[in-house]
Amino acid sequence: MINAALIMNLWQFPLMACALLLSTSPSTQAQTQNSFKPGQGWPDSNGVHINAHGGGILLYDNIYYWFGEHKIEGDAGNRAQVGVHCYSSSDLYNWKDEGIVLHVSDDANSEIVKDCIIERPKVIYNGTTGIFVMWFHLEFKGKGYNTARSGVAISDRATGPYQYLGSTRSNPRIWAENAPEPDNKNQPPPNTYVRDHANGQMSRDMALFVDDDGTAYHIYSSEDNRTLQIAQLTDDYTKHNGRYVRSLVNGSNEAPAIFKHNRKYYLITSGCTMWSPNAARSFVADNIMGEWKSLGNPCRGTDQQNKTTFESQGTYILPVSGKPGACIFMADRWQPKNPIDGSYIWLPIQWEGDKPVLKWLDEWSLDFFER
Ligand code: GAL
């Protein structure tokens, strides 16, 4: 049987020492909630605003687990000072604080030393190994956004603690299936795809997706954010397996969020304007490895809402358990001056024919999907 220890040996990285659990400051007990209020404060079961930005959700054993970036006040909150925060819920409205499940390290030699950048953590469960696998965008401390690597951590339990395995650029020395070795690779103009062939492709904003056959994919902004790459993972989900494609080449897509509906794959992405919101884009494909076809801006609101994706940037698309076809678009309304204040925009995916669309709702509940 494959277990966490074996996977760590395979990675040949030392175990990360567990840091102290973060103590949050609980305020009054929160009221039970029965609706989503996009953009408003969202108290957890201790009455504290949920702190899981750039997040994603895993459904395991009828419980939802929300993993996201723990942010703090002030500019330093744009970098990882604490780690990855997890919450659990059985109804999607009320979230219990499960604490920090991957801690930044105090060891200056650690890749995930405090003040590095850990963004957009996503967790998937591997039914064969029984291991929860977390991937995230990692930037080494003090290097801005130049590192462009993926970090991987694993746990035997959804709520961690997760043990850091190490980080990787994507698929070093392997050409993409749809972009074989170019004849003119030594000729200008410089091409990041060719430049990064030896050391591995860049990966920044990212999503994970497990298909119905159990194959897992890593979808990430690569090539200096100009091109998305879609890479298959190994059977244990902890590495790339060498199969990948370049998608939406030179389309400058970030914040990829993916879901499957009626056997088709849908992507909602953003453009590249850092913390400032921009217009979302949507795409459809018959095969996850492409070709992806544009469906335009999915937002159906005022001009200002459409230009800014309701002042937010996507992070994940959540299929609702027990409601076939029901999916929730999850996004972040970033507050880079005081990142802990960032709020969450959750809106139901609606359909205009075969196009997924998003409309603003001040308040809504899962009954929306019964209409
Ligand atoms: C955004 C990206 C965020 C974060 C930010 C930094 O475009 O989606 O995850 O990296 O840039 O400016």
Tab-separated table of N, CA, C and O in Angstrom, residues 197-284:
chain	number	residue	atom	x	y	z
A	197	HIS	N	12.597	25.088	-21.400
A	197	HIS	CA	12.582	23.653	-21.686
A	197	HIS	C	13.527	22.888	-20.743
A	197	HIS	O	13.155	21.867	-20.167
A	198	ALA	N	14.723	23.402	-20.555
A	198	ALA	CA	15.718	22.659	-19.773
A	198	ALA	C	15.337	22.589	-18.293
A	198	ALA	O	15.427	21.519	-17.671
A	199	ASN	N	14.911	23.709	-17.736
A	199	ASN	CA	14.691	23.739	-16.279
A	199	ASN	C	13.244	23.577	-15.870
A	199	ASN	O	12.947	23.531	-14.681
A	200	GLY	N	12.368	23.523	-16.836
A	200	GLY	CA	10.955	23.324	-16.518
A	200	GLY	C	10.153	24.591	-16.753
A	200	GLY	O	10.649	25.706	-16.581
A	201	GLN	N	8.910	24.379	-17.113
A	201	GLN	CA	8.020	25.487	-17.456
A	201	GLN	C	7.551	26.206	-16.184
A	201	GLN	O	7.351	25.591	-15.141
A	202	MET	N	7.339	27.510	-16.315
A	202	MET	CA	6.840	28.315	-15.194
A	202	MET	C	5.425	27.877	-14.829
A	202	MET	O	4.659	27.479	-15.708
A	203	SER	N	5.074	27.979	-13.550
A	203	SER	CA	3.666	27.811	-13.189
A	203	SER	C	3.307	28.796	-12.083
A	203	SER	O	3.932	28.796	-11.026
A	204	ARG	N	2.310	29.614	-12.364
A	204	ARG	CA	1.833	30.584	-11.357
A	204	ARG	C	0.367	30.250	-11.050
A	204	ARG	O	0.102	29.175	-10.517
A	205	ASP	N	-0.584	31.141	-11.373
A	205	ASP	CA	-1.984	30.846	-11.016
A	205	ASP	C	-2.360	29.454	-11.493
A	205	ASP	O	-2.042	29.072	-12.634
A	206	MET	N	-3.075	28.705	-10.653
A	206	MET	CA	-3.282	27.296	-10.988
A	206	MET	C	-4.599	26.723	-10.487
A	206	MET	O	-5.224	27.232	-9.562
A	207	ALA	N	-4.989	25.640	-11.127
A	207	ALA	CA	-6.140	24.841	-10.719
A	207	ALA	C	-5.748	23.375	-10.808
A	207	ALA	O	-4.818	23.022	-11.544
A	208	LEU	N	-6.461	22.537	-10.060
A	208	LEU	CA	-6.345	21.083	-10.221
A	208	LEU	C	-7.711	20.568	-10.635
A	208	LEU	O	-8.736	21.129	-10.250
A	209	PHE	N	-7.713	19.495	-11.393
A	209	PHE	CA	-8.998	18.898	-11.782
A	209	PHE	C	-8.831	17.384	-11.845
A	209	PHE	O	-7.879	16.883	-12.451
A	210	VAL	N	-9.744	16.663	-11.188
A	210	VAL	CA	-9.733	15.195	-11.273
A	210	VAL	C	-10.896	14.786	-12.163
A	210	VAL	O	-12.056	15.081	-11.868
A	211	ASP	N	-10.583	14.119	-13.254
A	211	ASP	CA	-11.626	13.716	-14.195
A	211	ASP	C	-12.329	12.444	-13.696
A	211	ASP	O	-11.875	11.792	-12.749
A	212	ASP	N	-13.431	12.102	-14.377
A	212	ASP	CA	-14.239	10.956	-13.940
A	212	ASP	C	-13.441	9.653	-13.909
A	212	ASP	O	-13.759	8.739	-13.153
A	213	ASP	N	-12.391	9.558	-14.736
A	213	ASP	CA	-11.589	8.327	-14.756
A	213	ASP	C	-10.458	8.352	-13.727
A	213	ASP	O	-9.601	7.465	-13.717
A	214	GLY	N	-10.441	9.393	-12.870
A	214	GLY	CA	-9.412	9.465	-11.822
A	214	GLY	C	-8.128	10.150	-12.272
A	214	GLY	O	-7.234	10.373	-11.453
A	215	THR	N	-8.018	10.489	-13.555
A	215	THR	CA	-6.812	11.189	-14.008
A	215	THR	C	-6.866	12.633	-13.515
A	215	THR	O	-7.894	13.298	-13.648
A	216	ALA	N	-5.757	13.103	-12.938
A	216	ALA	CA	-5.727	14.468	-12.407
A	216	ALA	C	-4.890	15.367	-13.313
A	216	ALA	O	-3.910	14.920	-13.936
A	217	TYR	N	-5.288	16.624	-13.375
A	217	TYR	CA	-4.644	17.616	-14.246
A	217	TYR	C	-4.272	18.844	-13.435
A	217	TYR	O	-5.000	19.237	-12.511
A	218	HIS	N	-3.189	19.465	-13.838
A	218	HIS	CA	-2.711	20.732	-13.275
A	218	HIS	C	-2.807	21.747	-14.407
A	218	HIS	O	-2.219	21.549	-15.468
A	219	ILE	N	-3.569	22.801	-14.169
A	219	ILE	CA	-3.791	23.833	-15.192
A	219	ILE	C	-3.187	25.113	-14.644
A	219	ILE	O	-3.562	25.547	-13.544
A	220	TYR	N	-2.247	25.713	-15.348
A	220	TYR	CA	-1.495	26.806	-14.733
A	220	TYR	C	-1.072	27.832	-15.764
A	220	TYR	O	-0.837	27.525	-16.938
A	221	SER	N	-0.960	29.073	-15.289
A	221	SER	CA	-0.449	30.162	-16.123
A	221	SER	C	1.050	29.963	-16.249
A	221	SER	O	1.760	29.914	-15.247
A	222	SER	N	1.516	29.859	-17.483
A	222	SER	CA	2.923	29.570	-17.724
A	222	SER	C	3.488	30.604	-18.695
A	222	SER	O	2.799	31.541	-19.098
A	223	GLU	N	4.767	30.410	-19.051
A	223	GLU	CA	5.392	31.243	-20.080
A	223	GLU	C	5.162	32.720	-19.778
A	223	GLU	O	4.626	33.469	-20.616
A	224	ASP	N	5.524	33.141	-18.553
A	224	ASP	CA	5.319	34.539	-18.140
A	224	ASP	C	3.864	34.958	-18.240
A	224	ASP	O	3.558	36.097	-18.607
A	225	ASN	N	2.996	34.040	-17.899
A	225	ASN	CA	1.534	34.259	-17.847
A	225	ASN	C	0.904	34.434	-19.227
A	225	ASN	O	-0.268	34.787	-19.323
A	226	ARG	N	1.665	34.199	-20.278
A	226	ARG	CA	1.097	34.398	-21.614
A	226	ARG	C	0.253	33.204	-22.060
A	226	ARG	O	-0.677	33.347	-22.829
A	227	THR	N	0.610	32.007	-21.577
A	227	THR	CA	-0.010	30.790	-22.097
A	227	THR	C	-0.383	29.868	-20.937
A	227	THR	O	0.391	29.719	-19.992
A	228	LEU	N	-1.563	29.272	-21.023
A	228	LEU	CA	-1.922	28.260	-20.029
A	228	LEU	C	-1.318	26.938	-20.461
A	228	LEU	O	-1.312	26.617	-21.652
A	229	GLN	N	-0.833	26.178	-19.525
A	229	GLN	CA	-0.443	24.801	-19.827
A	229	GLN	C	-1.339	23.878	-19.017
A	229	GLN	O	-1.751	24.214	-17.901
A	230	ILE	N	-1.652	22.741	-19.599
A	230	ILE	CA	-2.487	21.739	-18.937
A	230	ILE	C	-1.679	20.459	-18.896
A	230	ILE	O	-1.319	19.914	-19.955
A	231	ALA	N	-1.351	20.025	-17.677
A	231	ALA	CA	-0.427	18.900	-17.508
A	231	ALA	C	-1.109	17.782	-16.729
A	231	ALA	O	-1.805	18.040	-15.738
A	232	GLN	N	-0.884	16.567	-17.163
A	232	GLN	CA	-1.392	15.410	-16.390
A	232	GLN	C	-0.485	15.147	-15.192
A	232	GLN	O	0.718	15.357	-15.257
A	233	LEU	N	-1.097	14.649	-14.122
A	233	LEU	CA	-0.312	14.256	-12.947
A	233	LEU	C	-0.085	12.747	-12.943
A	233	LEU	O	-0.807	11.990	-13.608
A	234	THR	N	0.912	12.329	-12.183
A	234	THR	CA	1.170	10.894	-12.006
A	234	THR	C	0.001	10.260	-11.260
A	234	THR	O	-0.823	10.949	-10.661
A	235	ASP	N	-0.033	8.941	-11.241
A	235	ASP	CA	-1.165	8.247	-10.623
A	235	ASP	C	-1.341	8.629	-9.152
A	235	ASP	O	-2.455	8.588	-8.635
A	236	ASP	N	-0.230	8.979	-8.463
A	236	ASP	CA	-0.369	9.362	-7.042
A	236	ASP	C	-0.624	10.862	-6.868
A	236	ASP	O	-0.707	11.346	-5.737
A	237	TYR	N	-0.732	11.586	-7.956
A	237	TYR	CA	-1.065	13.028	-7.998
A	237	TYR	C	0.032	13.938	-7.445
A	237	TYR	O	-0.205	15.125	-7.241
A	238	THR	N	1.233	13.430	-7.179
A	238	THR	CA	2.244	14.292	-6.556
A	238	THR	C	3.264	14.867	-7.548
A	238	THR	O	4.119	15.660	-7.147
A	239	LYS	N	3.180	14.451	-8.817
A	239	LYS	CA	4.144	14.953	-9.806
A	239	LYS	C	3.455	15.104	-11.159
A	239	LYS	O	2.375	14.555	-11.359
A	240	HIS	N	4.132	15.762	-12.084
A	240	HIS	CA	3.680	15.747	-13.479
A	240	HIS	C	4.132	14.423	-14.102
A	240	HIS	O	5.195	13.911	-13.755
A	241	ASN	N	3.339	13.906	-15.046
A	241	ASN	CA	3.750	12.626	-15.642
A	241	ASN	C	4.392	12.792	-17.020
A	241	ASN	O	4.700	11.804	-17.672
A	242	GLY	N	4.576	14.049	-17.458
A	242	GLY	CA	5.267	14.269	-18.730
A	242	GLY	C	4.347	14.594	-19.892
A	242	GLY	O	4.802	15.035	-20.940
A	243	ARG	N	3.047	14.376	-19.725
A	243	ARG	CA	2.096	14.700	-20.797
A	243	ARG	C	1.514	16.075	-20.538
A	243	ARG	O	0.881	16.301	-19.499
A	244	TYR	N	1.717	17.005	-21.435
A	244	TYR	CA	1.096	18.318	-21.259
A	244	TYR	C	0.908	19.018	-22.594
A	244	TYR	O	1.520	18.634	-23.592
A	245	VAL	N	0.035	20.018	-22.564
A	245	VAL	CA	-0.220	20.829	-23.774
A	245	VAL	C	-0.110	22.303	-23.415
A	245	VAL	O	-0.272	22.699	-22.264
A	246	ARG	N	0.164	23.096	-24.430
A	246	ARG	CA	0.074	24.556	-24.338
A	246	ARG	C	-1.316	24.925	-24.838
A	246	ARG	O	-1.703	24.478	-25.917
A	247	SER	N	-2.050	25.739	-24.045
A	247	SER	CA	-3.410	26.087	-24.435
A	247	SER	C	-3.583	27.589	-24.458
A	247	SER	O	-2.971	28.295	-23.662
A	248	LEU	N	-4.454	28.058	-25.344
A	248	LEU	CA	-4.764	29.492	-25.420
A	248	LEU	C	-3.452	30.282	-25.475
A	248	LEU	O	-3.229	31.219	-24.696
A	249	VAL	N	-2.595	29.862	-26.402
A	249	VAL	CA	-1.243	30.421	-26.530
A	249	VAL	C	-1.319	31.941	-26.726
A	249	VAL	O	-2.092	32.437	-27.545
A	250	ASN	N	-0.542	32.664	-25.932
A	250	ASN	CA	-0.495	34.138	-25.955
A	250	ASN	C	-1.829	34.794	-25.605
A	250	ASN	O	-2.051	35.962	-25.909
A	251	GLY	N	-2.713	34.045	-24.933
A	251	GLY	CA	-4.008	34.604	-24.537
A	251	GLY	C	-3.955	35.355	-23.211
A	251	GLY	O	-4.916	36.010	-22.825
A	252	SER	N	-2.818	35.244	-22.491
A	252	SER	CA	-2.650	35.931	-21.198
A	252	SER	C	-3.805	35.661	-20.238
A	252	SER	O	-4.548	36.572	-19.858
A	253	ASN	N	-3.969	34.400	-19.879
A	253	ASN	CA	-5.006	34.002	-18.931
A	253	ASN	C	-4.410	33.689	-17.566
A	253	ASN	O	-3.392	33.009	-17.470
A	254	GLU	N	-5.096	34.183	-16.526
A	254	GLU	CA	-4.749	33.833	-15.149
A	254	GLU	C	-5.983	33.261	-14.473
A	254	GLU	O	-7.064	33.198	-15.065
A	255	ALA	N	-5.821	32.903	-13.207
A	255	ALA	CA	-6.936	32.473	-12.364
A	255	ALA	C	-7.810	31.403	-13.024
A	255	ALA	O	-9.028	31.515	-13.058
A	256	PRO	N	-7.210	30.330	-13.538
A	256	PRO	CA	-8.034	29.324	-14.205
A	256	PRO	C	-8.936	28.583	-13.209
A	256	PRO	O	-8.496	28.205	-12.120
A	257	ALA	N	-10.198	28.444	-13.573
A	257	ALA	CA	-11.144	27.644	-12.766
A	257	ALA	C	-11.881	26.766	-13.770
A	257	ALA	O	-12.333	27.248	-14.815
A	258	ILE	N	-11.998	25.470	-13.467
A	258	ILE	CA	-12.478	24.512	-14.470
A	258	ILE	C	-13.612	23.677	-13.905
A	258	ILE	O	-13.651	23.384	-12.709
A	259	PHE	N	-14.556	23.313	-14.748
A	259	PHE	CA	-15.573	22.330	-14.351
A	259	PHE	C	-16.017	21.567	-15.589
A	259	PHE	O	-15.725	21.947	-16.722
A	260	LYS	N	-16.718	20.452	-15.327
A	260	LYS	CA	-17.190	19.590	-16.409
A	260	LYS	C	-18.707	19.588	-16.349
A	260	LYS	O	-19.292	19.508	-15.250
A	261	HIS	N	-19.347	19.688	-17.499
A	261	HIS	CA	-20.811	19.746	-17.537
A	261	HIS	C	-21.257	19.064	-18.828
A	261	HIS	O	-20.801	19.442	-19.910
A	262	ASN	N	-22.134	18.079	-18.713
A	262	ASN	CA	-22.610	17.343	-19.897
A	262	ASN	C	-21.448	16.904	-20.796
A	262	ASN	O	-21.452	17.150	-22.007
A	263	ARG	N	-20.455	16.310	-20.200
A	263	ARG	CA	-19.284	15.744	-20.892
A	263	ARG	C	-18.380	16.781	-21.557
A	263	ARG	O	-17.408	16.434	-22.206
A	264	LYS	N	-18.691	18.075	-21.397
A	264	LYS	CA	-17.773	19.100	-21.919
A	264	LYS	C	-17.033	19.738	-20.755
A	264	LYS	O	-17.513	19.739	-19.613
A	265	TYR	N	-15.867	20.302	-21.068
A	265	TYR	CA	-15.044	20.973	-20.062
A	265	TYR	C	-15.184	22.480	-20.252
A	265	TYR	O	-15.178	22.965	-21.391
A	266	TYR	N	-15.325	23.199	-19.151
A	266	TYR	CA	-15.455	24.658	-19.204
A	266	TYR	C	-14.384	25.280	-18.328
A	266	TYR	O	-14.095	24.786	-17.228
A	267	LEU	N	-13.813	26.360	-18.841
A	267	LEU	CA	-12.805	27.111	-18.100
A	267	LEU	C	-13.301	28.540	-17.942
A	267	LEU	O	-13.807	29.114	-18.922
A	268	ILE	N	-13.162	29.103	-16.765
A	268	ILE	CA	-13.345	30.544	-16.604
A	268	ILE	C	-12.022	31.080	-16.079
A	268	ILE	O	-11.450	30.541	-15.113
A	269	THR	N	-11.505	32.102	-16.750
A	269	THR	CA	-10.199	32.656	-16.397
A	269	THR	C	-10.333	34.171	-16.241
A	269	THR	O	-11.397	34.745	-16.497
A	270	SER	N	-9.223	34.804	-15.861
A	270	SER	CA	-9.167	36.266	-15.854
A	270	SER	C	-8.059	36.688	-16.807
A	270	SER	O	-7.272	35.860	-17.271
A	271	GLY	N	-7.964	37.995	-17.044
A	271	GLY	CA	-6.779	38.542	-17.690
A	271	GLY	C	-5.712	38.773	-16.623
A	271	GLY	O	-5.860	38.346	-15.471
A	272	CYS	N	-4.622	39.438	-17.013
A	272	CYS	CA	-3.468	39.596	-16.119
A	272	CYS	C	-3.329	41.048	-15.682
A	272	CYS	O	-2.657	41.823	-16.372
A	273	THR	N	-3.989	41.435	-14.588
A	273	THR	CA	-3.827	42.804	-14.068
A	273	THR	C	-3.515	42.774	-12.571
A	273	THR	O	-4.022	43.599	-11.816
A	274	MET	N	-2.756	41.812	-12.158
A	274	MET	CA	-2.333	41.648	-10.761
A	274	MET	C	-3.536	41.646	-9.818
A	274	MET	O	-4.445	40.867	-10.015
A	275	TRP	N	-3.558	42.502	-8.789
A	275	TRP	CA	-4.660	42.442	-7.819
A	275	TRP	C	-5.902	43.181	-8.314
A	275	TRP	O	-6.944	43.142	-7.672
A	276	SER	N	-5.785	43.927	-9.422
A	276	SER	CA	-6.939	44.695	-9.913
A	276	SER	C	-7.830	43.785	-10.738
A	276	SER	O	-7.340	43.052	-11.596
A	277	PRO	N	-9.131	43.864	-10.520
A	277	PRO	CA	-10.002	42.964	-11.278
A	277	PRO	C	-10.102	43.351	-12.743
A	277	PRO	O	-9.914	44.507	-13.112
A	278	ASN	N	-10.373	42.370	-13.570
A	278	ASN	CA	-10.549	42.611	-15.005
A	278	ASN	C	-11.684	41.712	-15.486
A	278	ASN	O	-12.305	40.993	-14.697
A	279	ALA	N	-11.947	41.760	-16.781
A	279	ALA	CA	-13.074	41.000	-17.338
A	279	ALA	C	-12.726	39.515	-17.429
A	279	ALA	O	-11.662	39.147	-17.951
A	280	ALA	N	-13.630	38.677	-16.939
A	280	ALA	CA	-13.414	37.228	-17.035
A	280	ALA	C	-13.575	36.771	-18.482
A	280	ALA	O	-14.173	37.455	-19.315
A	281	ARG	N	-13.026	35.610	-18.761
A	281	ARG	CA	-13.196	34.964	-20.067
A	281	ARG	C	-13.721	33.547	-19.813
A	281	ARG	O	-13.395	32.951	-18.789
A	282	SER	N	-14.427	32.980	-20.773
A	282	SER	CA	-14.871	31.590	-20.631
A	282	SER	C	-14.548	30.811	-21.904
A	282	SER	O	-14.472	31.392	-23.000
A	283	PHE	N	-14.357	29.518	-21.734
A	283	PHE	CA	-13.921	28.645	-22.830
A	283	PHE	C	-14.575	27.277	-22.669
A	283	PHE	O	-14.901	26.871	-21.551
A	284	VAL	N	-14.722	26.565	-23.770
A	284	VAL	CA	-15.265	25.210	-23.735
A	284	VAL	C	-14.363	24.286	-24.561
A	284	VAL	O	-13.728	24.729	-25.519
